[in-house]
Amino acid sequence: MNLNAMNLSSAWLRLRLALRRVNPLVAGILGCMFAGALLTGWLLGARDRLALEYEAARTQARAPAPAAPPAPPPTSDQNLSAFYAALGERRGVERQLKEVFALAARHGLSLRQGEYRSSYERNAKLATYQVNLPVKGSYTAIWQFVFDTLRALPHVSLDDVSFRRDSIGDPQVEARVRMTFYLAATPGVPR
């Protein structure tokens, strides 16, 4: 045998004899302490790596999001088409007026004879129908009626509202509501 092999064999024998002399309870405790030290070292390293990942995520979250490119503005033809699509139908103005009167009745308002004026804008290719309605009811009911009308008929504009009350204590208010209906001149007009 060579000298290295003998030294290794001798060292192995000494280790085995030393382990036989050690109390098994003490050996178990020392083994647990060694394993605990290894586990603690591993956990500390994992905690540091996790802290670095959290910090990187926080930094990324604080960074502003990349701005989406703005949508291109609509062309003039698209704007014109959207304008004409928003107009009401001229032939259905009577039905639309009935809807206005139904909304007034729903809010408990009394409508007297109104004034109606129709006109045609040749260059714009649209008709307007101006309605001036005398309304009587509570202040709140009149405003609810006006807002419900504008929601129900999006092609109608509110041009003017004026209020008059006979006496301060009177719960009823007289109002004049002026609206304009914007209508397509003829159905199916190329828009």
Short mmCIF file of C-alpha atoms in Angstrom, two decimals:
data_model
loop_
_atom_site.label_atom_id
_atom_site.label_comp_id
_atom_site.label_asym_id
_atom_site.label_seq_id
_atom_site.Cartn_x
_atom_site.Cartn_y
_atom_site.Cartn_z
CA MET A 1 0.00 0.00 0.00
CA ASN A 2 1.20 3.42 -0.54
CA LEU A 3 1.53 6.07 2.11
CA ASN A 4 -1.53 8.14 1.13
CA ALA A 5 -3.84 5.17 1.22
CA MET A 6 -2.50 4.22 4.64
CA ASN A 7 -2.97 7.73 6.01
CA LEU A 8 -6.53 7.78 4.68
CA SER A 9 -7.30 4.39 6.16
CA SER A 10 -5.81 5.47 9.47
CA ALA A 11 -7.84 8.68 9.50
CA TRP A 12 -11.01 6.74 8.77
CA LEU A 13 -10.30 4.34 11.63
CA ARG A 14 -9.72 7.22 14.05
CA LEU A 15 -12.98 8.87 13.03
CA ARG A 16 -14.93 5.66 13.56
CA LEU A 17 -13.39 5.15 17.00
CA ALA A 18 -14.11 8.77 17.96
CA LEU A 19 -17.75 8.41 16.87
CA ARG A 20 -18.12 5.25 18.99
CA ARG A 21 -16.89 7.13 22.01
CA VAL A 22 -19.37 10.01 21.54
CA ASN A 23 -22.69 9.82 23.31
CA PRO A 24 -25.48 9.22 20.70
CA LEU A 25 -27.66 11.94 22.27
CA VAL A 26 -24.86 14.50 21.97
CA ALA A 27 -24.23 13.37 18.38
CA GLY A 28 -27.92 13.84 17.53
CA ILE A 29 -27.96 17.29 19.09
CA LEU A 30 -24.79 18.29 17.22
CA GLY A 31 -26.26 16.93 13.97
CA CYS A 32 -29.48 18.89 14.50
CA MET A 33 -27.50 22.05 15.24
CA PHE A 34 -25.44 21.57 12.07
CA ALA A 35 -28.60 20.98 9.99
CA GLY A 36 -30.25 24.02 11.60
CA ALA A 37 -27.22 26.17 10.78
CA LEU A 38 -27.34 25.01 7.13
CA LEU A 39 -31.08 25.62 6.93
CA THR A 40 -30.75 29.09 8.49
CA GLY A 41 -28.04 30.02 5.99
CA TRP A 42 -30.21 28.84 3.10
CA LEU A 43 -33.29 30.71 4.42
CA LEU A 44 -31.34 33.95 4.88
CA GLY A 45 -30.11 33.74 1.28
CA ALA A 46 -33.66 33.03 0.03
CA ARG A 47 -35.00 35.99 2.03
CA ASP A 48 -32.41 38.31 0.49
CA ARG A 49 -33.23 37.09 -3.03
CA LEU A 50 -36.97 37.57 -2.36
CA ALA A 51 -36.37 41.10 -1.02
CA LEU A 52 -34.45 41.95 -4.21
CA GLU A 53 -37.31 40.61 -6.36
CA TYR A 54 -39.89 42.64 -4.39
CA GLU A 55 -37.83 45.80 -4.77
CA ALA A 56 -37.51 45.22 -8.52
CA ALA A 57 -41.29 44.71 -8.75
CA ARG A 58 -41.95 47.91 -6.74
CA THR A 59 -39.58 49.87 -8.98
CA GLN A 60 -41.33 48.55 -12.07
CA ALA A 61 -44.76 49.35 -10.59
CA ARG A 62 -43.70 52.95 -9.84
CA ALA A 63 -42.53 53.49 -13.40
CA PRO A 64 -45.18 55.15 -15.59
CA ALA A 65 -46.93 52.86 -18.02
CA PRO A 66 -45.94 53.37 -21.62
CA ALA A 67 -48.39 55.74 -23.25
CA ALA A 68 -50.60 54.22 -25.88
CA PRO A 69 -50.35 56.00 -29.17
CA PRO A 70 -53.27 58.42 -29.53
CA ALA A 71 -56.04 57.41 -31.86
CA PRO A 72 -55.92 59.32 -35.10
CA PRO A 73 -58.47 62.15 -35.19
CA PRO A 74 -61.56 61.44 -37.26
CA THR A 75 -61.58 62.70 -40.79
CA SER A 76 -63.96 65.44 -41.87
CA ASP A 77 -66.06 62.86 -43.72
CA GLN A 78 -66.33 60.78 -40.54
CA ASN A 79 -67.33 63.85 -38.53
CA LEU A 80 -69.96 64.82 -41.10
CA SER A 81 -71.29 61.27 -41.19
CA ALA A 82 -71.53 61.18 -37.38
CA PHE A 83 -73.36 64.54 -37.42
CA TYR A 84 -76.00 63.36 -39.88
CA ALA A 85 -76.35 60.02 -38.05
CA ALA A 86 -77.21 61.94 -34.86
CA LEU A 87 -80.11 63.81 -36.49
CA GLY A 88 -83.72 62.76 -35.93
CA GLU A 89 -86.14 61.80 -38.67
CA ARG A 90 -88.20 64.61 -40.16
CA ARG A 91 -91.13 62.39 -40.96
CA GLY A 92 -91.33 61.21 -37.33
CA VAL A 93 -91.57 64.66 -35.71
CA GLU A 94 -95.22 64.12 -34.70
CA ARG A 95 -94.28 60.93 -32.85
CA GLN A 96 -91.39 62.77 -31.18
CA LEU A 97 -93.75 65.55 -30.06
CA LYS A 98 -96.12 62.95 -28.63
CA GLU A 99 -93.17 61.58 -26.67
CA VAL A 100 -92.44 65.08 -25.30
CA PHE A 101 -96.09 65.47 -24.23
CA ALA A 102 -96.04 62.00 -22.63
CA LEU A 103 -92.93 62.92 -20.65
CA ALA A 104 -94.63 66.12 -19.46
CA ALA A 105 -97.68 64.14 -18.34
CA ARG A 106 -95.44 61.61 -16.55
CA HIS A 107 -93.96 64.48 -14.51
CA GLY A 108 -97.40 65.91 -13.72
CA LEU A 109 -96.97 69.02 -15.85
CA SER A 110 -99.70 70.76 -17.77
CA LEU A 111 -98.83 71.93 -21.26
CA ARG A 112 -100.88 74.58 -22.95
CA GLN A 113 -100.91 75.29 -26.65
CA GLY A 114 -97.33 75.66 -27.84
CA GLU A 115 -95.77 77.54 -30.70
CA TYR A 116 -94.10 75.56 -33.47
CA ARG A 117 -91.85 76.80 -36.23
CA SER A 118 -90.23 74.73 -38.96
CA SER A 119 -87.32 75.75 -41.14
CA TYR A 120 -84.95 74.18 -43.62
CA GLU A 121 -81.22 74.84 -43.87
CA ARG A 122 -80.35 74.26 -47.52
CA ASN A 123 -76.55 74.39 -47.13
CA ALA A 124 -76.54 72.05 -44.13
CA LYS A 125 -79.23 69.79 -45.64
CA LEU A 126 -81.17 69.62 -42.40
CA ALA A 127 -84.50 70.75 -41.08
CA THR A 128 -85.11 72.35 -37.72
CA TYR A 129 -88.32 72.31 -35.77
CA GLN A 130 -88.45 74.86 -32.96
CA VAL A 131 -90.96 74.24 -30.18
CA ASN A 132 -91.90 76.85 -27.57
CA LEU A 133 -93.92 75.21 -24.80
CA PRO A 134 -95.65 76.96 -21.91
CA VAL A 135 -95.40 74.56 -18.96
CA LYS A 136 -96.95 74.72 -15.49
CA GLY A 137 -95.85 72.59 -12.53
CA SER A 138 -93.26 72.37 -9.79
CA TYR A 139 -89.76 73.69 -10.43
CA THR A 140 -88.21 70.24 -9.90
CA ALA A 141 -90.72 68.50 -12.17
CA ILE A 142 -90.04 70.99 -14.96
CA TRP A 143 -86.29 70.35 -14.81
CA GLN A 144 -86.80 66.57 -14.66
CA PHE A 145 -89.07 66.82 -17.70
CA VAL A 146 -86.44 68.83 -19.61
CA PHE A 147 -83.61 66.40 -18.75
CA ASP A 148 -85.71 63.33 -19.57
CA THR A 149 -86.63 64.89 -22.92
CA LEU A 150 -82.98 65.53 -23.75
CA ARG A 151 -82.09 61.93 -22.81
CA ALA A 152 -84.98 60.43 -24.79
CA LEU A 153 -84.37 62.59 -27.87
CA PRO A 154 -80.63 63.24 -28.24
CA HIS A 155 -81.13 65.28 -31.43
CA VAL A 156 -83.07 67.93 -29.47
CA SER A 157 -81.37 70.98 -27.98
CA LEU A 158 -82.58 73.05 -25.07
CA ASP A 159 -82.44 76.64 -26.24
CA ASP A 160 -84.09 78.50 -23.38
CA VAL A 161 -86.00 78.04 -20.13
CA SER A 162 -87.63 80.94 -18.35
CA PHE A 163 -89.55 80.75 -15.09
CA ARG A 164 -92.28 82.92 -13.60
CA ARG A 165 -94.09 82.56 -10.32
CA ASP A 166 -97.19 84.59 -9.38
CA SER A 167 -96.34 84.71 -5.67
CA ILE A 168 -93.47 83.52 -3.51
CA GLY A 169 -95.58 80.93 -1.69
CA ASP A 170 -97.07 79.45 -4.86
CA PRO A 171 -95.72 75.90 -5.42
CA GLN A 172 -96.66 76.02 -9.10
CA VAL A 173 -94.26 77.70 -11.51
CA GLU A 174 -94.99 78.81 -15.02
CA ALA A 175 -92.16 78.20 -17.45
CA ARG A 176 -91.49 78.60 -21.14
CA VAL A 177 -89.31 75.85 -22.55
CA ARG A 178 -87.84 76.40 -25.99
CA MET A 179 -86.33 73.38 -27.75
CA THR A 180 -85.08 72.77 -31.25
CA PHE A 181 -85.38 69.43 -33.01
CA TYR A 182 -82.58 68.85 -35.55
CA LEU A 183 -83.89 66.59 -38.31
CA ALA A 184 -82.53 64.98 -41.44
CA ALA A 185 -83.99 66.83 -44.42
CA THR A 186 -85.02 63.68 -46.23
CA PRO A 187 -84.72 60.05 -45.21
CA GLY A 188 -81.91 58.12 -46.81
CA VAL A 189 -79.99 61.23 -47.86
CA PRO A 190 -76.37 60.28 -48.49
CA ARG A 191 -74.65 61.61 -45.49
#
